[in-house]
PDB file of C-alpha atoms in Angstrom:
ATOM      1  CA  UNK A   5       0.000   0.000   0.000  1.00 84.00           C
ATOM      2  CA  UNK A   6       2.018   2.827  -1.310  1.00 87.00           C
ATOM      3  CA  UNK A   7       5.395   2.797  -0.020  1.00 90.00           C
ATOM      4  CA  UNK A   8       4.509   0.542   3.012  1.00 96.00           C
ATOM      5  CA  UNK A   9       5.309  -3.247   2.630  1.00 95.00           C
ATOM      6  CA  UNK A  10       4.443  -6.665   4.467  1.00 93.00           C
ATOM      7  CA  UNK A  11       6.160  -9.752   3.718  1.00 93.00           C
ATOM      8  CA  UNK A  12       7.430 -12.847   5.280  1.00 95.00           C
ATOM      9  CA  UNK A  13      10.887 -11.770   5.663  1.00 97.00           C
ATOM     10  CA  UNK A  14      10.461  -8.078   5.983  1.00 96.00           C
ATOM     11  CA  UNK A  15       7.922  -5.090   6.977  1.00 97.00           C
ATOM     12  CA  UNK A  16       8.678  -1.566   5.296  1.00 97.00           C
ATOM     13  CA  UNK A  17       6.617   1.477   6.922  1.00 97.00           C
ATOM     14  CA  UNK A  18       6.838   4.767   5.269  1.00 96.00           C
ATOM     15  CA  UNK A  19       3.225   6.920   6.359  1.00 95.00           C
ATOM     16  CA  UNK A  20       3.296  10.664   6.874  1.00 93.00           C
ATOM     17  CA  UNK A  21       0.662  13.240   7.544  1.00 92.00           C
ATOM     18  CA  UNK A  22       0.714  16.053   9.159  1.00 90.00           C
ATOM     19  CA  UNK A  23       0.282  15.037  12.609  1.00 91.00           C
ATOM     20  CA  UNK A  24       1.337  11.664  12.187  1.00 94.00           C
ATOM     21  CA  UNK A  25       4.833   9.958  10.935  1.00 95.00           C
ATOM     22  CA  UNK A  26       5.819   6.225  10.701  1.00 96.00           C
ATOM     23  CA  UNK A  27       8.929   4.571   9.314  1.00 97.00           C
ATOM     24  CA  UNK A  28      11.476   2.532   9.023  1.00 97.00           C
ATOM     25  CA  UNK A  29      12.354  -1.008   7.972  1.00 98.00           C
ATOM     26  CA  UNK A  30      12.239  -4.774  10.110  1.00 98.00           C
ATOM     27  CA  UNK A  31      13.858  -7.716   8.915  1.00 98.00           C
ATOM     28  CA  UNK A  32      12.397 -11.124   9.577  1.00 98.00           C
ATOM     29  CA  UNK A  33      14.681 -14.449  10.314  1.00 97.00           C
ATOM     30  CA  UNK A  34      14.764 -17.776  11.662  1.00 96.00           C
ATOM     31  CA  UNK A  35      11.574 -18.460  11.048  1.00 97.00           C
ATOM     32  CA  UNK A  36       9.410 -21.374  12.777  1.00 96.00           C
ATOM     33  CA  UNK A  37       7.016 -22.412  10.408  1.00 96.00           C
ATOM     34  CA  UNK A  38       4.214 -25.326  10.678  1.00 96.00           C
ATOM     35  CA  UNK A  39       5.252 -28.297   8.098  1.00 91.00           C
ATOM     36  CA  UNK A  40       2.393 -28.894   5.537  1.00 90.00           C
ATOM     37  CA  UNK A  41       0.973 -31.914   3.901  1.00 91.00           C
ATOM     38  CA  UNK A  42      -1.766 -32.783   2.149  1.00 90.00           C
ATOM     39  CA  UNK A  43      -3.624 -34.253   4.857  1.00 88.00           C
ATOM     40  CA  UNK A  44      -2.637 -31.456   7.087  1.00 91.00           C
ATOM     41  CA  UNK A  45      -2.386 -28.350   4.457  1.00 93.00           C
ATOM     42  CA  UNK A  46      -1.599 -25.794   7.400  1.00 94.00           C
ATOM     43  CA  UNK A  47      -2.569 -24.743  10.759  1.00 96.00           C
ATOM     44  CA  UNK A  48      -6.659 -26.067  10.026  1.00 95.00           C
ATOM     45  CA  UNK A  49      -5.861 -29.307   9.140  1.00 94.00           C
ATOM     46  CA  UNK A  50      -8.169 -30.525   6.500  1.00 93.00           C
ATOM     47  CA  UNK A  51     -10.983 -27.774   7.444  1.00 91.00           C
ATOM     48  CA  UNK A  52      -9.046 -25.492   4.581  1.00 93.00           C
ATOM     49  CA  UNK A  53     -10.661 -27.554   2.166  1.00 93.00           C
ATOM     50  CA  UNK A  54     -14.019 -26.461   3.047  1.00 91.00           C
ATOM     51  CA  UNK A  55     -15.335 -23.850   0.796  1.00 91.00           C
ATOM     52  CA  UNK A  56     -18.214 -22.625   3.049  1.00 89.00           C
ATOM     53  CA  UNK A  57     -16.386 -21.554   6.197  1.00 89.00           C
ATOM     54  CA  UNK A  58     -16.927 -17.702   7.692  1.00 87.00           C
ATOM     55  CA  UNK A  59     -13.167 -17.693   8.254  1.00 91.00           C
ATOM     56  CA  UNK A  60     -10.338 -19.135   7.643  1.00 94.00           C
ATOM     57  CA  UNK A  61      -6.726 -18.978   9.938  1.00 95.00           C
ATOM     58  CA  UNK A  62      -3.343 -19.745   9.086  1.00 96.00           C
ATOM     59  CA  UNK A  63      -0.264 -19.500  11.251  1.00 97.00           C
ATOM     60  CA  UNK A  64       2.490 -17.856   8.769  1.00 96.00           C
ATOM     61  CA  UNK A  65       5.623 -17.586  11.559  1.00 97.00           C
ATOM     62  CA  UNK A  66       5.075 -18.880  14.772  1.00 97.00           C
ATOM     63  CA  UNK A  67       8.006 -17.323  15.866  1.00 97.00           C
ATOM     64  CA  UNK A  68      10.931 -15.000  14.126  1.00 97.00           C
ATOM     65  CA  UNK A  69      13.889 -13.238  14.815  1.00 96.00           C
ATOM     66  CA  UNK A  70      13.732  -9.492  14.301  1.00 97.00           C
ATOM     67  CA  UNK A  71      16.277  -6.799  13.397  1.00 98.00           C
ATOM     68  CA  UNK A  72      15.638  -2.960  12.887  1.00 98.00           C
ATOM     69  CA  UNK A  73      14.331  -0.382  13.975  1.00 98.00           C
ATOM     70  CA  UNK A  74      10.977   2.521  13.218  1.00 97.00           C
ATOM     71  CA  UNK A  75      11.175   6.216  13.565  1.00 97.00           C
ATOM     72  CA  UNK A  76       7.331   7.249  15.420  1.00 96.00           C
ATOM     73  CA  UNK A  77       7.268  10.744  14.882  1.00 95.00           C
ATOM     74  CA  UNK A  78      10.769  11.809  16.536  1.00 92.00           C
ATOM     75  CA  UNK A  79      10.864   8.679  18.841  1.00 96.00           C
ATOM     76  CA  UNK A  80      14.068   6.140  17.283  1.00 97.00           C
ATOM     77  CA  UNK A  81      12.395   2.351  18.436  1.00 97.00           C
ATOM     78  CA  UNK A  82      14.538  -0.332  17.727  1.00 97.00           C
ATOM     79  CA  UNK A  83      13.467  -4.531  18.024  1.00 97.00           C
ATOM     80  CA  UNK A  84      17.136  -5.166  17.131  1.00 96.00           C
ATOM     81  CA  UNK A  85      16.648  -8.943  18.503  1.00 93.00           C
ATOM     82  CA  UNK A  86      13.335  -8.801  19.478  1.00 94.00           C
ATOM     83  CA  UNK A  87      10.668 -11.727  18.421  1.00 94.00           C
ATOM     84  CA  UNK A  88       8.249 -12.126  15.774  1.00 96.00           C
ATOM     85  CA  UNK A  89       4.724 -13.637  14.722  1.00 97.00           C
ATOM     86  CA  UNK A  90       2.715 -13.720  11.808  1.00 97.00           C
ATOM     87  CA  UNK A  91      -0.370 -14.933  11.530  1.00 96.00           C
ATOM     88  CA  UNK A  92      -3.254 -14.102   8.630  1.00 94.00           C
ATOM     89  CA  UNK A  93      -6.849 -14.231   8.335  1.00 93.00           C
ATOM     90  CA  UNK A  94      -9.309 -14.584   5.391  1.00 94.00           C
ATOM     91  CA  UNK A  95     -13.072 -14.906   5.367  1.00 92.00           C
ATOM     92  CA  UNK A  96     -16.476 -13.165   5.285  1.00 88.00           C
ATOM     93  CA  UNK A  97     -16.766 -12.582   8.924  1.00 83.00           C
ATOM     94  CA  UNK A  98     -15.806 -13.822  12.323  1.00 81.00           C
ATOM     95  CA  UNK A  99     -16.931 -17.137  13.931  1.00 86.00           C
ATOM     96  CA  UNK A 100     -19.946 -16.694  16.122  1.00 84.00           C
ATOM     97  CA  UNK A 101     -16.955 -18.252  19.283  1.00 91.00           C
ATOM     98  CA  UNK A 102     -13.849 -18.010  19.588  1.00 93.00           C
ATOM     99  CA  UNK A 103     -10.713 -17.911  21.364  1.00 96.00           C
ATOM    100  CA  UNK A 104      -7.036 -16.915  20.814  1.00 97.00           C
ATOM    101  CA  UNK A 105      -4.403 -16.892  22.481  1.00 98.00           C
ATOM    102  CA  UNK A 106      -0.390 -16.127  21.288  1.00 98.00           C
ATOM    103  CA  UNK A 107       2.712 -15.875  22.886  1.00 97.00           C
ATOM    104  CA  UNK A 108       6.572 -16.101  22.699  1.00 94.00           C
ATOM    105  CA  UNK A 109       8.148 -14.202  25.785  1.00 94.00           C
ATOM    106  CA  UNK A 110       8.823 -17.337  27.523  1.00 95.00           C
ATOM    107  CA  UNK A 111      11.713 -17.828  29.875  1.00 89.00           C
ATOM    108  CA  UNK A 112      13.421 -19.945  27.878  1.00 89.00           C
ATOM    109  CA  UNK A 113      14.247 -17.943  24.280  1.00 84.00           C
ATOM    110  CA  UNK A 114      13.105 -20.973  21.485  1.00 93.00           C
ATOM    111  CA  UNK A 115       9.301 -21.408  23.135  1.00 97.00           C
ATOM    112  CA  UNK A 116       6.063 -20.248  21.625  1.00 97.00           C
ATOM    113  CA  UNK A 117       2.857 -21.254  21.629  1.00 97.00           C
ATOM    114  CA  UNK A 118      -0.400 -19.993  19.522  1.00 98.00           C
ATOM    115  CA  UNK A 119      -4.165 -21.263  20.928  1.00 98.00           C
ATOM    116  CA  UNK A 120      -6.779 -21.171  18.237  1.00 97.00           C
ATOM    117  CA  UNK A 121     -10.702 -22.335  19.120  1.00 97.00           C
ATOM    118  CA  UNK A 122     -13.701 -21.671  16.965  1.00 94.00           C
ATOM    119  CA  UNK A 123     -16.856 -22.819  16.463  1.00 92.00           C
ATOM    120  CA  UNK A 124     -17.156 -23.763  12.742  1.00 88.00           C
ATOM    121  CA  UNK A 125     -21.048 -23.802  11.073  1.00 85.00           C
ATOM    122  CA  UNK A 126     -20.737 -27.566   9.276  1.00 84.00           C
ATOM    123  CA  UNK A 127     -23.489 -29.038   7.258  1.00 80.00           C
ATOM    124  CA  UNK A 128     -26.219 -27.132   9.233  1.00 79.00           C
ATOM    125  CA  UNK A 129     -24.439 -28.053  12.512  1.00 87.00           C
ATOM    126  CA  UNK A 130     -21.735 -26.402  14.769  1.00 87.00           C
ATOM    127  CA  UNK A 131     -18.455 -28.247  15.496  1.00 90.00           C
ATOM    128  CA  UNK A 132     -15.600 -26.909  17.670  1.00 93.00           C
ATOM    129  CA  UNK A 133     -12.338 -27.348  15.761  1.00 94.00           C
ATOM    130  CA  UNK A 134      -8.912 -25.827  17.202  1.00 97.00           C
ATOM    131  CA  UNK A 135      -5.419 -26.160  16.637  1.00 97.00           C
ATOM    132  CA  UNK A 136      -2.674 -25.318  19.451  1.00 98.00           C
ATOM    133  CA  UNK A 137       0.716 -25.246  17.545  1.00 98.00           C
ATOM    134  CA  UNK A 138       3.649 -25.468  20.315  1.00 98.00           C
ATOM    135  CA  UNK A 139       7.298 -24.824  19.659  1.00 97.00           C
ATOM    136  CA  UNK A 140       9.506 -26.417  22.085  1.00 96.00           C
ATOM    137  CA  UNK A 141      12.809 -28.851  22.043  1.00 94.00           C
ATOM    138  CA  UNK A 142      13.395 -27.514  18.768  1.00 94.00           C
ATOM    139  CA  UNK A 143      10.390 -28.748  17.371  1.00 95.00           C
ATOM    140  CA  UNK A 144       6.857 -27.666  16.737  1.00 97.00           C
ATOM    141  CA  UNK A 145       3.898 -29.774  17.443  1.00 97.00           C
ATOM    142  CA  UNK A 146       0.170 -29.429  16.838  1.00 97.00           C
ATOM    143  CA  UNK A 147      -2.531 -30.462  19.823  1.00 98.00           C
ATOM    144  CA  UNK A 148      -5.606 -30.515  17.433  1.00 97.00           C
ATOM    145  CA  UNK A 149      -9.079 -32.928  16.927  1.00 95.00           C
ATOM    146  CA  UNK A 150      -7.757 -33.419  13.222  1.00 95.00           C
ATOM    147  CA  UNK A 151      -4.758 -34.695  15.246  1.00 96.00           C
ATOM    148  CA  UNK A 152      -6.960 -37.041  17.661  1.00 96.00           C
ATOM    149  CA  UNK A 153      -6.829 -34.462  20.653  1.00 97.00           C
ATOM    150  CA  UNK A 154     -10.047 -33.524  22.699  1.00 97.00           C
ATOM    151  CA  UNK A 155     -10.548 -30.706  25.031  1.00 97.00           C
ATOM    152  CA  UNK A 156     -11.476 -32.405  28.495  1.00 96.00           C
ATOM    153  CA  UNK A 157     -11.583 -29.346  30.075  1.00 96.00           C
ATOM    154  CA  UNK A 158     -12.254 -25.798  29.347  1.00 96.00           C
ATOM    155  CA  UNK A 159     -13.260 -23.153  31.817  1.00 95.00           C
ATOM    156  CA  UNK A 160     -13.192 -19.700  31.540  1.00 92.00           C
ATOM    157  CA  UNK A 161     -13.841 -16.715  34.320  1.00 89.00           C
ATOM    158  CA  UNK A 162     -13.807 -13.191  33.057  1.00 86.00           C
ATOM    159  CA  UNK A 163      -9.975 -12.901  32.119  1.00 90.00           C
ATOM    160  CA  UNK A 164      -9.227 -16.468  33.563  1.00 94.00           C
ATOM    161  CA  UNK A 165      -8.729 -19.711  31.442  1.00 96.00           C
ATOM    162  CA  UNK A 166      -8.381 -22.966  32.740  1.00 98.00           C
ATOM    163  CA  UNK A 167      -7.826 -25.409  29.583  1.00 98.00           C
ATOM    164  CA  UNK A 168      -6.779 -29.035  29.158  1.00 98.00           C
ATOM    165  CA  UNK A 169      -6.293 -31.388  25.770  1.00 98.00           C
ATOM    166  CA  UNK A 170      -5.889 -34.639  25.965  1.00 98.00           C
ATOM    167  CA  UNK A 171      -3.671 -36.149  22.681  1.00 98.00           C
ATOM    168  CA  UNK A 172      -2.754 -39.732  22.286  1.00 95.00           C
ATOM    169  CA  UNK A 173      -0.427 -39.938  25.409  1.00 96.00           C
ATOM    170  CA  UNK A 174       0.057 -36.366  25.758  1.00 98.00           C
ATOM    171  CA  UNK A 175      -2.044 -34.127  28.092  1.00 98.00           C
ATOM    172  CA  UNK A 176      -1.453 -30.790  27.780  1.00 98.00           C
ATOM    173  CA  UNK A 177      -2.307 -28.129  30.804  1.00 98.00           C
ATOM    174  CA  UNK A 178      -2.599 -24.129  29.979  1.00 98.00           C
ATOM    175  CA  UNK A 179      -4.004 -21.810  32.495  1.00 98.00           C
ATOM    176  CA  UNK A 180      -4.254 -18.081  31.292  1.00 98.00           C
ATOM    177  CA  UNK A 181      -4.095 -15.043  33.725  1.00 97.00           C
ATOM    178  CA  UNK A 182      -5.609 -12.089  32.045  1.00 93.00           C
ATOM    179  CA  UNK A 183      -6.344  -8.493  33.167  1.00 83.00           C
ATOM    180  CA  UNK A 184      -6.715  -5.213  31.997  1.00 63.00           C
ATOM    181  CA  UNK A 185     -10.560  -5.844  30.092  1.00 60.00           C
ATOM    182  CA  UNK A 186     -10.589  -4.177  27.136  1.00 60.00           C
ATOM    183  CA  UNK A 187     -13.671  -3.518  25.177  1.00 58.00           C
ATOM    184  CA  UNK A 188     -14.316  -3.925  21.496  1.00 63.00           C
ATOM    185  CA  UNK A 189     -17.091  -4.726  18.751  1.00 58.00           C
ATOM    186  CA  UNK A 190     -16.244  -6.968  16.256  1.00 55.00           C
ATOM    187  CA  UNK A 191     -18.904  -7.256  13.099  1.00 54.00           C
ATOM    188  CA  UNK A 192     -20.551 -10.748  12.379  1.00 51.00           C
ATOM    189  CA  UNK A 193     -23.182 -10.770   9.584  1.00 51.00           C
ATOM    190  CA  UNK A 194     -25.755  -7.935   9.558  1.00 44.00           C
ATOM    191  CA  UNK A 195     -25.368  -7.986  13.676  1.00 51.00           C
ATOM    192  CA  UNK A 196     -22.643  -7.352  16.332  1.00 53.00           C
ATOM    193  CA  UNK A 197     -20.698  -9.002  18.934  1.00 52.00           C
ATOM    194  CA  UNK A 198     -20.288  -6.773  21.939  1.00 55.00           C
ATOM    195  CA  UNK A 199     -18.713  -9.488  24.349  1.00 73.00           C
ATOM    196  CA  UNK A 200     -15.421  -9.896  23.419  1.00 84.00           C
ATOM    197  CA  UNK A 201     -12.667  -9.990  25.725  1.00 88.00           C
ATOM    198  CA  UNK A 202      -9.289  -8.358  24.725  1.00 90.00           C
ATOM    199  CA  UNK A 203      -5.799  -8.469  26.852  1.00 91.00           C
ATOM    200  CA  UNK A 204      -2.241  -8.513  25.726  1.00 90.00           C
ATOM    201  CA  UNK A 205      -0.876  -8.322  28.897  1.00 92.00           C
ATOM    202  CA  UNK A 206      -1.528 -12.066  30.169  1.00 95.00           C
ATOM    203  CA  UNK A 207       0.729 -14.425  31.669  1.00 96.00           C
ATOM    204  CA  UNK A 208       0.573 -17.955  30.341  1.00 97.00           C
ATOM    205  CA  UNK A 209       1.603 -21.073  32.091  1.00 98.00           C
ATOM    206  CA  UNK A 210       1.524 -24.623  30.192  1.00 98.00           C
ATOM    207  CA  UNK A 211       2.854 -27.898  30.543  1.00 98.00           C
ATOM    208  CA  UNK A 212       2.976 -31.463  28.545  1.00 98.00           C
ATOM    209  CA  UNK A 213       2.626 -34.510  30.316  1.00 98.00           C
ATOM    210  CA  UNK A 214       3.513 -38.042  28.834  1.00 97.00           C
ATOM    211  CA  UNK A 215       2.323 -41.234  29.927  1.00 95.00           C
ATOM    212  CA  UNK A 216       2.077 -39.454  33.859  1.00 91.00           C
ATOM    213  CA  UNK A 217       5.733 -38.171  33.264  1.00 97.00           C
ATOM    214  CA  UNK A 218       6.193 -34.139  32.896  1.00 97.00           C
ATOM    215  CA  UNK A 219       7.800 -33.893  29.662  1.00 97.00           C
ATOM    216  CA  UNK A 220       7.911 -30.112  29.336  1.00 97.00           C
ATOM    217  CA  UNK A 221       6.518 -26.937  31.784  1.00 97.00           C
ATOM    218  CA  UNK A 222       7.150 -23.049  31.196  1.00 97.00           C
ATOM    219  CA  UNK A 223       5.987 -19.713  31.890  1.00 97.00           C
ATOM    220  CA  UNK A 224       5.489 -16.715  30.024  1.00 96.00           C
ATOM    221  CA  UNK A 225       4.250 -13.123  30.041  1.00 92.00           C
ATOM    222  CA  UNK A 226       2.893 -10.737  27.353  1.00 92.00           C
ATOM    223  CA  UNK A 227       0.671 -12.842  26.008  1.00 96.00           C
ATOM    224  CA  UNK A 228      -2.519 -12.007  23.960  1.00 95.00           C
ATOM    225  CA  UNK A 229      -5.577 -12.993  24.438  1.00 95.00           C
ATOM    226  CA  UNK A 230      -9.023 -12.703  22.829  1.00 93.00           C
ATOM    227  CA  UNK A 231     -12.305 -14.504  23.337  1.00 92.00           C
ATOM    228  CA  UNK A 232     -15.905 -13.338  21.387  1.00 87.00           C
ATOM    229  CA  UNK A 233     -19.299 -14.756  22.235  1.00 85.00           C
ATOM    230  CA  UNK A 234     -20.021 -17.633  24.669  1.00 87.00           C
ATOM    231  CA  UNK A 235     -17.158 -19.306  25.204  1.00 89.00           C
ATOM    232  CA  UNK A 236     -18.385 -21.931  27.403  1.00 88.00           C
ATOM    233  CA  UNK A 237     -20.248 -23.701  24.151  1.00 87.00           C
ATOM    234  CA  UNK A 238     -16.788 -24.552  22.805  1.00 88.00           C
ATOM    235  CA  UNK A 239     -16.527 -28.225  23.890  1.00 76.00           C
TER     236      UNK A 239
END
């Protein structure tokens, strides 16, 4: 859009009016992307073959390394070594539930984690569908139903979520501190969704279990969250 570019490997800002000036140049590396086949054509598993869907999610860079810096008005900002995550949506409008979560400010540097849960209008039915892509041990794995996982538990108070998957062997534990309620309205339809919840100042805390042995636990902090409609009808 004029001189202002966004790619996978780089983001180029130039926008000036008279009150208002943006620019400068990021670089994107190292990227952690999800492997694809064609059972599994990207982060919605073989629901991206569905024509009919109100949305549609992808995962681009689940985590990157960044390098520059942007010029806000007179204010230098540099994210010399600072992370990355790119993640796109298509569509006619949003799911009638959802919730998303994202974060990569773990305590350890190579950990992120992305939590996607919708409910998806199927052949005059709804069906929950998510897909929880978690890098970690150098490797990226997907709790998802196209996977065989099931949510056993999912509990939410105000800014609070409680939420467990179960996956072959695997049983994977997030809990989800937010704060700080933000308002918004987000457009469905001819109608809108005033309860949505908005933070992106959460802590996260999650941990894998395998066959009753803790296989991996951590921590973070800045994490985003989002939740629209009535969340407690995604089971």
């Amino acid at each position: 859009i004029g001189d202002n570019s966004l790619g996978l490997d780089q983001i180029t800002l130039n926008i000036q009016t008279e009150s208002f000036k943006l620019r400068g140049e990021i670089t994107f590396t190292h990227h952690k992307r999800l492997q694809q086949s064609l059972w599994i054509p990207g982060l919605m598993g073989p629901y991206k073959y569905l024509p009919f869907l109100e949305s549609y999610h992808e995962v681009v860079s689940l985590q990157h390394t960044l390098m520059g810096s942007l010029w806000l008005n007179e204010k230098h900002i540099t994210f010399n070594e600072g992370k990355g995550y790119i993640e796109k949506d298509w569509g006619k409008s949003f799911p009638n539930i959802w919730l998303w979560a994202q974060c990569n400010h773990f305590k350890r540097q190579e950990v992120a984690l992305m939590i996607g849960i919708a409910r998806l209008p199927i052949f005059f039915n709804y069906y929950t569908s998510f897909a929880i892509p978690i890098y970690y041990k150098d490797q990226i794995e997907i709790f998802s139903n196209y996977n065989g996982g099931h949510i056993s538990k999912l509990y939410r108070y105000k800014g609070y979520v409680h939420l467990i998957v179960t996956q072959k062997n695997k049983i994977l534990d997030i809990k989800i501190y937010g704060s700080d309620e933000v308002s918004c309205i987000t457009s469905r339809s001819s109608h809108m969704i005033r309860d949505v919840y908005a933070c992106d100042t959460a802590k996260i805390e999650f941990s894998i279990m395998e066959n009753n042995r803790m296989l991996f636990e951590e921590v973070g902090n800045l994490c985003e969250l989002e939740m629209g409609g009535n969340t407690s009808k995604l089971k």
